[in-house]
Structures are given as C-alpha cells and as structure tokens.
Amino acid sequence: MNAPMSIQSCGNCGLSSMWALTQLEMNRLGGIIKKSSPYQRGESIFRQGDAFSSIYAVRAGMVKTTVVNANGAEQITGFYFPGELLGLNGLHEKAYLGTAMALETVSVCEIPFAKLDELSAMLPELRRQLMCRMSQEIADEQNMMLVLAKTSAEEKLGSFLLRLSHRFKRLGFSDTQFRLTMLRVDIGNYLGLAVETVSRTLTKLQQRSVIKVEGKEVTILDIAGLTFLNSNGEQSAKPIALD
Amino acid sequence: MNAPMSIQSCGNCGLSSMWALTQLEMNRLGGIIKKSSPYQRGESIFRQGDAFSSIYAVRAGMVKTTVVNANGAEQITGFYFPGELLGLNGLHEKAYLGTAMALETVSVCEIPFAKLDELSAMLPELRRQLMCRMSQEIADEQNMMLVLAKTSAEEKLGSFLLRLSHRFKRLGFSDTQFRLTMLRVDIGNYLGLAVETVSRTLTKLQQRSVIKVEGKEVTILDIAGLTFLNSNGEQSAKPIALD
DNA sequence: CGCATGTTTGACGATACTCAATGTGTGTGG
DNA sequence: CCACACACATTGAGTATCGTCAAACATGCG
C-alpha cells in the first residue's frame, strides 16, 4: 500500500500554491488556519447536520462526502483530492449537508469561515480567489451532472475515469496510471450503477484494451477511446433557437 | 398559454426580497444593476465560451442552461426559476461554461461582477449573501446529483417533480399543481432518460394516481408516494466507519 | 490459517432504449 | 375557417443493457 498523495507543504499550510496570494496575504490567511491532526481511514471530518463553522482544505489523502437520503440510504456526493475544499455547501444552511470521511490517512486544514469572511473584506485577492473556488466547485459539479446524465454504464465509467485522470494530473501525478482509492461499491453508488455493473464494465473496457485494471491500479491505454465511448450523437436536446 | 411566473418587482429590480439587505445596501446594489430588455423563447442570454463579465438574476420566466459536450451533443445542465442566479460557474474560467436560453418570455437583471466584487468589500452583508447564494447553488447541484444517481426512471422523475414543486412553492405558487415549461425531450436529456421513457413513466405514475398529467400541466396527488418511489433500502454504500 | 471484506463472474429477469407508427396540438397560409 | 404542415407527445414491439441473486474467487488482517 503506497503513501497517500499530497501537495507540497509550504509555510503554515499547503495552501499557497493553490491560492495564488502574495506573501503578506498568505501570512494573514495562515494566521486563521488551524492545522488538524490526521484522520484515519473511516474517520469523519464533519458530519451531516453538524453546525457549520469552517471549511476544510484537503492537504493529503482522499475524502468522500455522503448524504443520507429520505430512504435512509447512504449516497456519495463526491470524492475530494488534495487542494480541494470541503464544506462549501454548508454555508447557506448553517449546517453541513453531508458527512466527510477519510478514505485513507488524510490531513486537512480547517479554515474558520467567520474569520475568512472578515479577512476577505480586507484582502481583495483573497476574496476573489474564494469566489473563484466556489465558482469552480459549481462548475465541477455541473461537470459531474453531465457524467451522471449519460445513459450507458460505459460512458459513466469512462467519464469518471477521465475526471480522476485530470485531477491526478493537476496534482502532478500521472494522468494515465493511478490508484482507485475508493471501493467498487463506492464508484457504483456515486455513478448510480450496481457494483457488478462497475466490475463488468471495467472488465469489458480492459478486454477492448481501452484501460488496464489490476485491483485498484488503473492504467488508461486509449484516452480517445475512453472519451468517445458510445458516441452516438443522440440523446441531445435540440435547441429551440431561431436566434 | 398563461403568463410566465415572476417575482414581485420592487425598487430598481426584483432582487431585494431574495437578498435580505438593508435599504442602503439595496440602493448601492441597485446602482450597479442593469435591467435588460426581455428575452423571447429561444433567445440566449449568454453563450458558451462568451467572456464572463456579469451574473444574471432571473426576474421572470424560466431559463435552461446547456453545454455542448465532446461528442457535439447538447446536454442540459439546469433549469432556472425567477430569483435564481445564472452564470456563477463562469467566474473561474473567465468565460461562460454553457449557454443560457429563455424557455419562455424571460426578464433578467444583469449584475456586472467586477462592480459586485468591489461593492462586496464594503458591504459585509452583501458579501455574505453572495457567498450564501453560491453555497446554495453548490448544495442544489449536489441535490441534483442525487437525483441523477438514482437508478430507476421512476425515482428520477419523481425527484425531478418534487424539486420543481419545492421551487414553485418558494415562489409563492402552488406546489401541487404547476406547468412544465420545458419539453419532454428536455426533461429526458436533463435526467439521462429517453423521451419515450419520460412519457411512459409519467403515464405510469398517473395510472397509479400519484400524479395527474394533462399535457404540460401536472398535479401532484400523492406527495408521499412520489417521495418514496421504489424505496428499496439498497443501492447505498456501507460506511467504512469504526468511528 | 481462518475469517471478513471486497471483487469478479454467471444466469436470469426487469427495465429502459431503439425504431416505428400513431396521436395531439399549434400555428400558418390558402 | 379549414386544411395542412410541423413540432411535440404517446404508444407499441423487439432488443440490449443493467440490476438482482447466487456463487466463486481474491485480498488483507488478526
């Protein structure tokens, strides 16, 4: 089992590389950030319903967020990589809308939101970065909605793998070979597929030499093949436009 | 054909009711908002790839947003009601990530983002409201992801109708009887279902007296029935937790 | 080693997609 | 005003895909 991935630590916290702030701004930001002790696999960083107080930046390791729906079933809402922010959805309800759980050994920085808000009044660049990150979160989720709206299991899994690939690349890791930290059942839950379908589809893609799978290790052999799975031009809504 | 729904107009713009700001703050905000002429069905408010400059608040009518994916197919990413904000996802790329199109006669307010940003440094409550709205957008989208991750067409459509119901209620309209502004094909595209499946599922739910459908008019007869469709406790990921 | 957890594979049936035809409504022009 | 064209919606028949159930197979851990 290899070490969980991490971003370069620097200054108070591993955050400066992603926030693009000046030294002064970083110092101010660093002043309000609390470093927390690492979480072990299965431990939760916050829980659904807890009062919202802070957002969290993942420093190392991968986190999954889940909600319990009306039927009492647990549904995964996201996987979070180092450098990504947790808890942004809790602000408007003043409570966390889901539970964040470590998938492996995880290190996070806690950023008290009230202080971040005050600070953002004084530091324009920090404010813009924060907005920007929230905007990105919105965009990422729309992207995920596109994945989920695909009709075939192959497309869903293909898009899922490509998304992972992009995020590993952004972290400086290989975008063609990586480790699926989460379980097959998690992938299925996240994508709205049965576990067995996940397994079978991975096997099928492997047989076609689009990917190689060895347990949790995945190698992407044919990115184009993965991108254009089942690419029948259908399933699109025609524009009303006259415009 | 009835008039498109709208929020109460007030002051410069119909926004104050949703922003919970003081009169002074509203005046300052009103000073930067541009009212735009109405858009007709099929006209676009902004287009995918356009440079990001403003966010838009829907005042009246319904808007759909779409993206064109790798295969050149159009995919719907959202339907927007009066009082909701468009374009928030464009900030981090400095370009709109999708096209926003009027589904009926639509009126919007344009809010130049650069000015909003400046203003938010001076008005703490405005800043918090803005963050709060972005947080809500994130939460709404996660909610939608839950809908899409459902495995059965019935559940997807049921949840879709319930979401619409809640939003109509928030606007002061009936939450049990409303009009589907969008086409069946749009619903299918949005939910990852074939048009025929949308049609058949609506019929099936009607036969079971859960809803009543007459063309675009929908009446919800049994909210509980709609909420707990196909509620087999399965399809959930078991927590790893020891914790 | 043995148990628990996770993954894969097989067989079967239900669900949803495809193709095709038929309804239904709406607006246009004769 | 009606006939027609067009876009949209529904329904039917056949098929592929995916979910379910069950069993075998791996993997990790005490």
Coordinates of C-alpha atoms (C1' of nucleotides) in Angstrom, one line a residue:
Chain A
M1 CA 0.0 0.0 0.0
N2 CA 1.6 3.2 -1.1
A3 CA 1.6 6.5 0.7
P4 CA -1.4 8.8 0.2
M5 CA -0.8 11.6 -2.3
S6 CA -0.2 15.1 -1.1
I7 CA 0.6 18.5 -2.2
Q8 CA 3.7 20.4 -1.4
S9 CA 3.6 21.7 2.1
C10 CA 4.7 25.3 2.4
G11 CA 4.6 27.9 5.1
N12 CA 1.8 27.4 7.6
C13 CA -0.1 25.1 5.3
G14 CA 0.0 23.5 1.9
L15 CA -2.4 26.1 0.6
S16 CA -0.4 28.9 -1.0
S17 CA 0.3 27.1 -4.2
M18 CA -3.4 26.9 -5.0
W19 CA -4.4 30.3 -3.8
A20 CA -2.0 32.4 -5.7
L21 CA -1.7 35.0 -3.0
T22 CA 1.1 37.4 -2.0
Q23 CA 3.3 36.6 0.9
L24 CA 1.5 39.2 3.0
E25 CA -1.9 37.7 2.2
M26 CA -0.7 34.2 2.9
N27 CA 0.6 35.3 6.3
R28 CA -2.8 36.8 7.1
L29 CA -4.6 33.7 5.9
G30 CA -2.1 31.4 7.7
G31 CA -3.0 33.3 10.9
I32 CA -6.5 32.0 10.9
I33 CA -5.9 28.5 9.7
K34 CA -5.9 25.6 12.2
K35 CA -3.9 22.6 11.3
S36 CA -5.7 19.5 12.4
S37 CA -4.3 16.1 13.3
P38 CA -4.5 13.5 10.6
Y39 CA -7.7 11.5 10.1
Q40 CA -7.5 7.7 9.7
R41 CA -9.5 5.7 7.1
G42 CA -13.1 5.8 8.1
E43 CA -12.9 8.7 10.4
S44 CA -15.2 11.7 9.7
I45 CA -14.0 15.3 9.4
F46 CA -17.5 16.6 9.9
R47 CA -20.9 15.0 9.9
Q48 CA -24.3 15.7 8.3
G49 CA -26.2 18.1 10.5
D50 CA -23.2 19.4 12.4
A51 CA -23.3 23.2 12.8
F52 CA -21.3 24.9 10.0
S53 CA -18.3 26.8 11.3
S54 CA -15.4 26.1 9.0
I55 CA -14.4 25.0 5.5
Y56 CA -11.6 22.5 5.2
A57 CA -8.8 22.3 2.6
V58 CA -7.6 18.7 1.9
R59 CA -3.8 18.6 2.2
A60 CA -3.2 14.9 1.7
G61 CA -5.2 11.8 1.1
M62 CA -8.7 11.4 -0.4
V63 CA -12.0 12.2 1.2
K64 CA -15.5 11.1 0.3
T65 CA -18.7 13.0 1.2
T66 CA -22.0 11.3 1.6
V67 CA -25.6 12.2 2.5
V68 CA -28.3 10.0 3.9
N69 CA -31.4 10.4 1.8
A70 CA -35.1 10.1 2.6
N71 CA -35.0 6.3 2.4
G72 CA -32.2 6.1 4.9
A73 CA -29.7 5.0 2.2
E74 CA -26.3 6.5 2.0
Q75 CA -25.4 8.3 -1.2
I76 CA -22.0 9.5 -2.1
T77 CA -21.9 13.1 -3.3
G78 CA -18.2 13.5 -4.1
F79 CA -14.6 12.5 -3.8
Y80 CA -12.2 15.2 -2.8
F81 CA -8.5 15.4 -3.7
P82 CA -5.7 17.3 -2.1
G83 CA -6.1 21.0 -2.7
E84 CA -9.8 20.8 -2.9
L85 CA -12.2 22.5 -0.4
L86 CA -14.8 20.7 1.8
G87 CA -17.9 22.0 3.4
L88 CA -18.7 24.9 1.0
N89 CA -22.3 23.7 0.7
G90 CA -22.9 24.1 4.4
L91 CA -22.8 27.9 4.4
H92 CA -26.3 28.7 3.4
E93 CA -28.0 26.3 5.8
K94 CA -25.5 26.9 8.6
A95 CA -25.1 23.2 8.8
Y96 CA -23.1 20.6 6.9
L97 CA -25.3 18.9 4.4
G98 CA -23.3 15.7 4.4
T99 CA -20.6 13.7 6.1
A100 CA -17.0 14.0 5.0
M101 CA -15.0 10.8 5.6
A102 CA -11.3 9.9 5.1
L103 CA -10.8 7.2 2.5
E104 CA -7.2 6.8 3.6
T105 CA -5.0 8.7 6.0
V106 CA -6.0 12.3 5.5
S107 CA -4.6 15.6 6.5
V108 CA -6.7 18.8 6.3
C109 CA -6.5 22.5 7.2
E110 CA -9.5 23.9 9.0
I111 CA -10.4 27.5 8.0
P112 CA -13.0 29.2 10.3
F113 CA -15.4 30.8 8.0
A114 CA -16.3 33.8 10.1
K115 CA -12.6 34.8 10.1
L116 CA -12.2 34.1 6.5
D117 CA -15.1 36.3 5.7
E118 CA -13.7 39.2 7.7
L119 CA -10.3 38.7 6.1
S120 CA -11.8 38.7 2.7
A121 CA -13.2 42.2 3.2
M122 CA -9.7 43.5 3.6
L123 CA -7.9 41.3 1.1
P124 CA -9.4 41.7 -2.4
E125 CA -7.4 39.0 -3.9
L126 CA -8.3 36.5 -1.2
R127 CA -11.9 37.4 -1.7
R128 CA -11.7 36.8 -5.5
Q129 CA -9.8 33.6 -5.0
L130 CA -12.5 32.4 -2.6
M131 CA -15.3 33.3 -5.0
C132 CA -13.3 31.7 -7.8
R133 CA -13.0 28.4 -5.9
M134 CA -16.7 28.4 -5.2
S135 CA -17.3 29.0 -8.8
Q136 CA -15.1 26.1 -9.7
E137 CA -16.9 23.9 -7.3
I138 CA -20.1 24.8 -9.1
A139 CA -18.6 24.1 -12.4
D140 CA -17.1 20.8 -11.2
E141 CA -20.5 19.7 -10.0
Q142 CA -22.2 20.6 -13.3
N143 CA -19.5 18.5 -15.0
M144 CA -20.4 15.6 -12.7
M145 CA -24.0 16.1 -13.5
L146 CA -23.1 15.6 -17.2
V147 CA -21.4 12.3 -16.3
L148 CA -24.5 11.1 -14.4
A149 CA -26.9 12.1 -17.1
K150 CA -25.1 9.8 -19.6
T151 CA -27.3 6.8 -20.3
S152 CA -24.8 4.0 -20.6
A153 CA -22.6 2.5 -17.8
E154 CA -19.6 2.6 -20.2
E155 CA -19.9 6.3 -20.7
K156 CA -20.4 7.0 -17.0
L157 CA -17.4 5.0 -16.0
G158 CA -15.3 6.4 -18.9
S159 CA -16.1 9.9 -17.9
F160 CA -15.5 9.1 -14.2
L161 CA -12.0 7.8 -15.0
L162 CA -11.2 10.8 -17.2
R163 CA -12.2 13.1 -14.4
L164 CA -10.0 11.3 -12.0
S165 CA -7.2 11.4 -14.6
H166 CA -7.5 15.2 -14.9
R167 CA -7.4 15.7 -11.2
F168 CA -4.3 13.5 -10.7
K169 CA -2.6 15.4 -13.5
R170 CA -3.4 18.7 -11.8
L171 CA -1.7 17.3 -8.7
G172 CA 1.4 16.5 -10.7
F173 CA 0.8 12.8 -10.8
S174 CA 0.5 10.6 -13.8
D175 CA -2.8 11.0 -15.6
T176 CA -2.6 7.6 -17.2
Q177 CA -1.9 5.4 -14.3
F178 CA -3.4 5.8 -10.9
R179 CA -5.0 4.1 -7.9
L180 CA -8.7 3.9 -7.2
T181 CA -8.7 4.8 -3.6
M182 CA -12.4 4.1 -3.3
L183 CA -14.2 0.8 -3.3
R184 CA -16.1 -0.5 -6.4
V185 CA -19.3 -0.2 -4.4
D186 CA -18.5 3.5 -3.8
I187 CA -18.0 4.0 -7.5
G188 CA -21.2 2.3 -8.2
N189 CA -23.1 4.3 -5.6
Y190 CA -21.6 7.5 -6.9
L191 CA -22.4 6.8 -10.5
G192 CA -25.8 5.2 -10.0
L193 CA -24.7 1.7 -11.0
A194 CA -24.7 -1.7 -9.4
V195 CA -21.4 -2.9 -8.1
E196 CA -21.5 -5.8 -10.5
T197 CA -22.0 -3.4 -13.4
V198 CA -19.0 -1.4 -12.4
S199 CA -16.9 -4.6 -12.3
R200 CA -18.2 -5.9 -15.6
T201 CA -17.8 -2.7 -17.4
L202 CA -14.2 -2.3 -16.2
T203 CA -13.5 -5.8 -17.4
K204 CA -15.1 -5.0 -20.8
L205 CA -13.1 -1.9 -21.2
Q206 CA -10.0 -3.9 -20.4
Q207 CA -10.8 -6.5 -23.0
R208 CA -11.0 -3.8 -25.6
S209 CA -7.6 -2.5 -24.5
V210 CA -9.0 0.9 -23.5
I211 CA -7.8 0.5 -20.0
K212 CA -5.8 -2.0 -17.9
V213 CA -7.1 -2.8 -14.4
E214 CA -5.2 -4.7 -11.7
G215 CA -7.2 -4.5 -8.5
K216 CA -7.2 -0.8 -7.6
E217 CA -4.5 0.2 -10.1
V218 CA -5.8 1.6 -13.3
T219 CA -3.9 2.4 -16.5
I220 CA -5.5 4.3 -19.3
L221 CA -4.3 2.9 -22.6
D222 CA -6.5 4.8 -25.0
I223 CA -7.7 8.3 -23.9
A224 CA -9.6 8.9 -27.1
G225 CA -11.3 5.6 -26.8
L226 CA -12.4 6.5 -23.3
T227 CA -13.6 9.9 -24.4
F228 CA -15.7 8.8 -27.3
L229 CA -17.4 5.8 -25.8
N230 CA -20.8 5.1 -27.3
S231 CA -20.7 8.5 -29.0
N232 CA -23.9 8.4 -30.8
G233 CA -24.9 12.0 -31.4
E234 CA -28.3 11.3 -30.0
Q235 CA -29.6 12.0 -26.5
S236 CA -29.2 15.7 -27.1
A237 CA -31.9 18.3 -26.8
K238 CA -32.4 20.2 -30.0
P239 CA -32.2 24.0 -29.4
I240 CA -35.4 25.9 -29.8
A241 CA -33.4 28.7 -31.3
L242 CA -34.2 30.9 -34.1
D243 CA -31.7 33.3 -32.7
Chain B
M1 CA -51.0 30.0 -22.6
N2 CA -50.6 31.7 -19.3
A3 CA -48.2 34.5 -18.4
P4 CA -44.7 33.4 -17.2
M5 CA -44.3 33.5 -13.5
S6 CA -42.5 36.3 -11.9
I7 CA -41.4 37.6 -8.5
Q8 CA -42.6 40.8 -7.0
S9 CA -40.8 43.7 -8.6
C10 CA -39.5 46.3 -6.2
G11 CA -37.3 49.3 -6.3
N12 CA -34.7 49.0 -9.1
C13 CA -35.1 45.4 -9.5
G14 CA -37.0 42.4 -8.2
L15 CA -34.0 41.4 -6.1
S16 CA -34.4 42.8 -2.6
S17 CA -36.8 40.1 -1.5
M18 CA -34.3 37.5 -2.0
W19 CA -31.2 39.3 -0.8
A20 CA -32.3 40.4 2.6
L21 CA -30.4 43.6 2.5
T22 CA -31.0 47.0 4.2
Q23 CA -32.4 49.8 2.2
L24 CA -29.0 51.4 1.9
E25 CA -27.4 48.2 0.7
M26 CA -30.1 47.7 -1.8
N27 CA -29.6 51.2 -3.1
R28 CA -25.9 50.6 -3.6
L29 CA -26.6 47.3 -5.3
G30 CA -29.3 48.8 -7.4
G31 CA -26.8 51.3 -8.6
I32 CA -24.7 48.7 -10.4
I33 CA -27.5 46.5 -11.8
K34 CA -28.5 46.8 -15.4
K35 CA -32.1 45.9 -16.3
S36 CA -32.1 44.2 -19.7
S37 CA -34.9 44.0 -22.2
P38 CA -36.9 40.8 -22.1
Y39 CA -35.8 37.7 -24.0
Q40 CA -38.2 35.7 -26.1
R41 CA -38.4 32.0 -26.2
G42 CA -35.3 30.5 -27.7
E43 CA -33.1 33.6 -27.3
S44 CA -29.9 33.2 -25.4
I45 CA -28.8 35.4 -22.5
F46 CA -25.2 34.4 -22.8
R47 CA -23.5 31.7 -24.8
Q48 CA -20.9 29.0 -24.0
G49 CA -17.5 30.5 -24.5
D50 CA -18.5 34.1 -24.2
A51 CA -16.2 36.2 -21.9
F52 CA -17.5 36.2 -18.4
S53 CA -18.5 39.7 -17.2
S54 CA -21.8 39.5 -15.3
I55 CA -24.0 37.2 -13.4
Y56 CA -27.7 37.4 -14.1
A57 CA -30.7 37.2 -11.8
V58 CA -33.8 35.8 -13.3
R59 CA -36.7 38.1 -12.7
A60 CA -39.5 36.4 -14.7
G61 CA -39.8 33.3 -16.8
M62 CA -37.8 30.1 -16.9
V63 CA -34.3 29.6 -18.3
K64 CA -32.4 26.5 -19.3
T65 CA -28.7 26.2 -19.5
T66 CA -26.9 23.8 -21.8
V67 CA -23.4 22.7 -22.7
V68 CA -22.2 21.1 -25.8
N69 CA -20.1 18.0 -24.9
A70 CA -17.2 16.3 -26.6
N71 CA -19.5 14.4 -29.0
G72 CA -21.1 17.7 -30.1
A73 CA -24.4 16.7 -28.3
E74 CA -26.3 19.3 -26.3
Q75 CA -26.7 18.5 -22.7
I76 CA -29.0 20.4 -20.3
T77 CA -27.3 21.4 -17.1
G78 CA -30.1 23.2 -15.4
F79 CA -33.4 24.9 -15.3
Y80 CA -33.6 28.3 -13.6
F81 CA -36.5 29.9 -11.8
P82 CA -37.2 33.6 -11.0
G83 CA -34.9 34.6 -8.2
E84 CA -32.1 32.3 -9.1
L85 CA -28.7 33.3 -10.4
L86 CA -27.2 32.5 -13.8
G87 CA -23.6 32.4 -14.7
L88 CA -21.9 31.7 -11.4
N89 CA -19.9 28.9 -12.9
G90 CA -18.2 31.2 -15.4
L91 CA -16.1 33.1 -12.9
H92 CA -13.2 30.8 -12.5
E93 CA -12.6 30.3 -16.2
K94 CA -13.5 33.9 -17.1
A95 CA -15.9 32.5 -19.6
Y96 CA -19.4 31.1 -19.5
L97 CA -19.3 27.4 -19.5
G98 CA -22.7 27.0 -21.0
T99 CA -25.4 28.7 -22.9
A100 CA -28.4 30.2 -21.1
M101 CA -31.6 30.2 -23.1
A102 CA -35.1 31.5 -22.4
L103 CA -37.8 28.8 -22.3
E104 CA -40.5 31.5 -22.4
T105 CA -40.5 35.2 -22.2
V106 CA -37.8 36.0 -19.7
S107 CA -36.7 39.1 -17.9
V108 CA -33.3 39.2 -16.1
C109 CA -31.1 41.7 -14.3
E110 CA -27.5 41.9 -15.3
I111 CA -25.1 42.3 -12.4
P112 CA -21.5 43.2 -13.6
F113 CA -19.3 41.0 -11.5
A114 CA -16.4 43.4 -11.1
K115 CA -18.6 46.0 -9.5
L116 CA -20.3 43.5 -7.4
D117 CA -16.9 42.3 -6.1
E118 CA -15.9 45.9 -5.2
L119 CA -19.2 46.5 -3.5
S120 CA -19.0 43.3 -1.6
A121 CA -15.8 44.6 0.1
M122 CA -17.7 47.5 1.5
L123 CA -21.0 45.8 2.3
P124 CA -20.4 42.8 4.6
E125 CA -24.0 41.6 4.4
L126 CA -23.9 41.7 0.6
R127 CA -20.8 39.7 0.6
R128 CA -22.2 37.1 2.9
Q129 CA -25.4 36.9 0.9
L130 CA -23.4 36.4 -2.3
M131 CA -21.3 33.6 -0.7
C132 CA -24.5 32.2 0.7
R133 CA -26.1 32.1 -2.8
M134 CA -23.1 30.4 -4.2
S135 CA -23.2 27.9 -1.4
Q136 CA -26.8 27.3 -2.1
E137 CA -26.0 26.7 -5.8
I138 CA -23.5 24.1 -4.8
A139 CA -26.0 22.4 -2.5
D140 CA -28.7 22.5 -5.2
E141 CA -26.4 20.8 -7.6
Q142 CA -25.4 18.1 -5.2
N143 CA -29.1 17.6 -4.7
M144 CA -29.5 17.2 -8.4
M145 CA -26.6 14.7 -8.5
L146 CA -28.5 12.6 -6.0
V147 CA -31.5 12.6 -8.4
L148 CA -29.3 11.6 -11.3
A149 CA -27.6 8.9 -9.3
K150 CA -30.9 7.2 -8.8
T151 CA -31.1 4.0 -10.8
S152 CA -34.7 3.9 -11.8
A153 CA -36.6 6.2 -14.2
E154 CA -39.4 6.5 -11.7
E155 CA -37.2 7.8 -8.9
K156 CA -35.5 10.2 -11.2
L157 CA -38.8 11.7 -12.5
G158 CA -40.3 11.6 -9.0
S159 CA -37.4 13.6 -7.6
F160 CA -37.4 15.9 -10.5
L161 CA -41.1 16.8 -10.0
L162 CA -40.5 17.2 -6.2
R163 CA -37.7 19.6 -6.9
L164 CA -39.9 21.6 -9.2
S165 CA -42.6 21.5 -6.6
H166 CA -40.4 23.0 -3.9
R167 CA -39.2 25.8 -6.2
F168 CA -42.7 26.7 -7.2
K169 CA -43.7 26.8 -3.6
R170 CA -40.7 29.1 -2.7
L171 CA -42.0 31.5 -5.4
G172 CA -45.5 31.5 -3.8
F173 CA -47.1 29.3 -6.4
S174 CA -48.9 26.1 -5.8
D175 CA -46.6 23.2 -5.0
T176 CA -49.1 20.6 -6.1
Q177 CA -50.1 21.9 -9.5
F178 CA -47.9 23.5 -12.0
R179 CA -46.8 23.8 -15.6
L180 CA -43.8 22.0 -17.1
T181 CA -42.3 24.8 -19.2
M182 CA -39.7 22.6 -20.7
L183 CA -40.3 19.9 -23.3
R184 CA -40.4 16.2 -22.6
V185 CA -37.2 15.8 -24.6
D186 CA -35.6 18.4 -22.3
I187 CA -36.6 16.5 -19.2
G188 CA -35.2 13.3 -20.7
N189 CA -32.0 15.0 -21.7
Y190 CA -31.6 16.5 -18.2
L191 CA -32.3 13.3 -16.4
G192 CA -30.5 10.9 -18.7
L193 CA -33.6 9.2 -20.0
A194 CA -35.0 8.7 -23.4
V195 CA -38.1 10.8 -24.3
E196 CA -40.2 7.7 -24.5
T197 CA -39.3 6.7 -21.0
V198 CA -40.2 10.1 -19.7
S199 CA -43.6 9.8 -21.4
R200 CA -44.2 6.2 -20.3
T201 CA -43.2 6.9 -16.7
L202 CA -45.5 9.9 -16.4
T203 CA -48.3 7.8 -17.7
K204 CA -47.5 5.0 -15.3
L205 CA -47.4 7.4 -12.3
Q206 CA -50.7 8.8 -13.5
Q207 CA -52.3 5.3 -13.7
R208 CA -51.2 4.8 -10.1
S209 CA -52.8 8.1 -9.1
V210 CA -49.6 9.6 -7.8
I211 CA -49.8 12.4 -10.3
K212 CA -52.2 13.7 -12.9
V213 CA -50.8 14.9 -16.3
E214 CA -52.6 16.9 -18.9
G215 CA -50.1 18.0 -21.5
K216 CA -47.8 20.4 -19.7
E217 CA -50.0 20.7 -16.6
V218 CA -49.0 18.4 -13.7
T219 CA -50.9 17.9 -10.5
I220 CA -49.2 16.0 -7.6
L221 CA -51.8 13.9 -6.0
D222 CA -49.7 11.9 -3.6
I223 CA -46.5 13.6 -2.4
A224 CA -45.5 10.7 -0.1
G225 CA -46.0 8.3 -3.0
L226 CA -43.7 10.5 -5.1
T227 CA -41.1 10.7 -2.3
F228 CA -40.8 7.0 -1.6
L229 CA -40.9 5.6 -5.1
N230 CA -39.0 2.3 -5.4
S231 CA -37.7 2.8 -1.9
N232 CA -35.7 -0.3 -1.5
G233 CA -33.0 0.4 1.1
E234 CA -30.4 -0.9 -1.2
Q235 CA -28.0 0.9 -3.5
S236 CA -26.3 2.5 -0.6
A237 CA -22.6 2.4 0.2
K238 CA -21.9 1.0 3.6
P239 CA -19.7 3.3 5.7
I240 CA -16.2 2.1 6.4
A241 CA -16.6 3.6 9.8
L242 CA -15.4 2.3 13.1
D243 CA -15.7 5.8 14.3
Chain C
dC1 C1' -4.6 -20.4 9.0
dG2 C1' -9.4 -18.7 9.0
dC3 C1' -12.4 -15.1 8.8
dA4 C1' -14.1 -10.8 6.9
dT5 C1' -14.3 -7.8 3.3
dG6 C1' -14.1 -6.8 -1.3
dT7 C1' -14.2 -8.3 -6.3
dT8 C1' -15.4 -10.9 -10.2
dT9 C1' -18.3 -14.0 -12.8
dG10 C1' -22.6 -16.4 -14.2
dA11 C1' -27.6 -16.9 -15.0
dC12 C1' -31.9 -14.7 -15.2
dG13 C1' -35.3 -11.2 -15.3
dA14 C1' -36.7 -6.4 -15.3
dT15 C1' -36.0 -2.0 -17.0
dA16 C1' -35.2 1.2 -20.3
dC17 C1' -33.5 2.2 -25.1
dT18 C1' -34.4 1.9 -30.2
dC19 C1' -37.2 2.0 -34.1
dA20 C1' -41.5 2.8 -35.9
dA21 C1' -46.2 4.3 -36.1
dT22 C1' -49.9 6.8 -34.4
dG23 C1' -51.9 10.8 -31.7
dT24 C1' -52.4 15.6 -30.5
dG25 C1' -51.9 20.2 -30.6
dT26 C1' -50.4 24.7 -32.7
dG27 C1' -49.6 28.0 -36.0
dT28 C1' -49.7 29.2 -41.0
dG29 C1' -51.5 30.0 -45.3
dG30 C1' -54.9 29.1 -48.7
Chain D
dC1 C1' -62.5 28.9 -41.4
dC2 C1' -60.5 24.9 -42.6
dA3 C1' -56.6 22.2 -44.3
dC4 C1' -52.1 21.4 -43.8
dA5 C1' -47.6 21.1 -42.1
dC6 C1' -44.8 20.9 -38.3
dA7 C1' -43.3 20.0 -33.7
dC8 C1' -44.3 17.5 -29.8
dA9 C1' -46.2 13.5 -27.3
dT10 C1' -47.7 9.0 -26.7
dT11 C1' -47.9 4.1 -27.6
dG12 C1' -46.3 -0.5 -29.3
dA13 C1' -43.0 -4.2 -30.3
dG14 C1' -38.5 -6.0 -30.0
dT15 C1' -34.0 -5.9 -28.0
dA16 C1' -29.9 -4.6 -25.4
dT17 C1' -28.5 -3.2 -21.1
dC18 C1' -28.4 -3.3 -16.5
dG19 C1' -30.0 -4.9 -11.8
dT20 C1' -30.7 -8.9 -8.9
dC21 C1' -29.5 -13.1 -6.8
dA22 C1' -26.1 -16.5 -6.0
dA23 C1' -21.7 -18.4 -6.0
dA24 C1' -16.8 -18.5 -6.6
dC25 C1' -12.7 -16.0 -6.2
dA26 C1' -9.2 -12.7 -4.2
dT27 C1' -7.2 -9.9 -0.6
dG28 C1' -6.0 -8.4 3.7
dC29 C1' -5.6 -8.9 8.6
dG30 C1' -5.6 -10.8 13.2

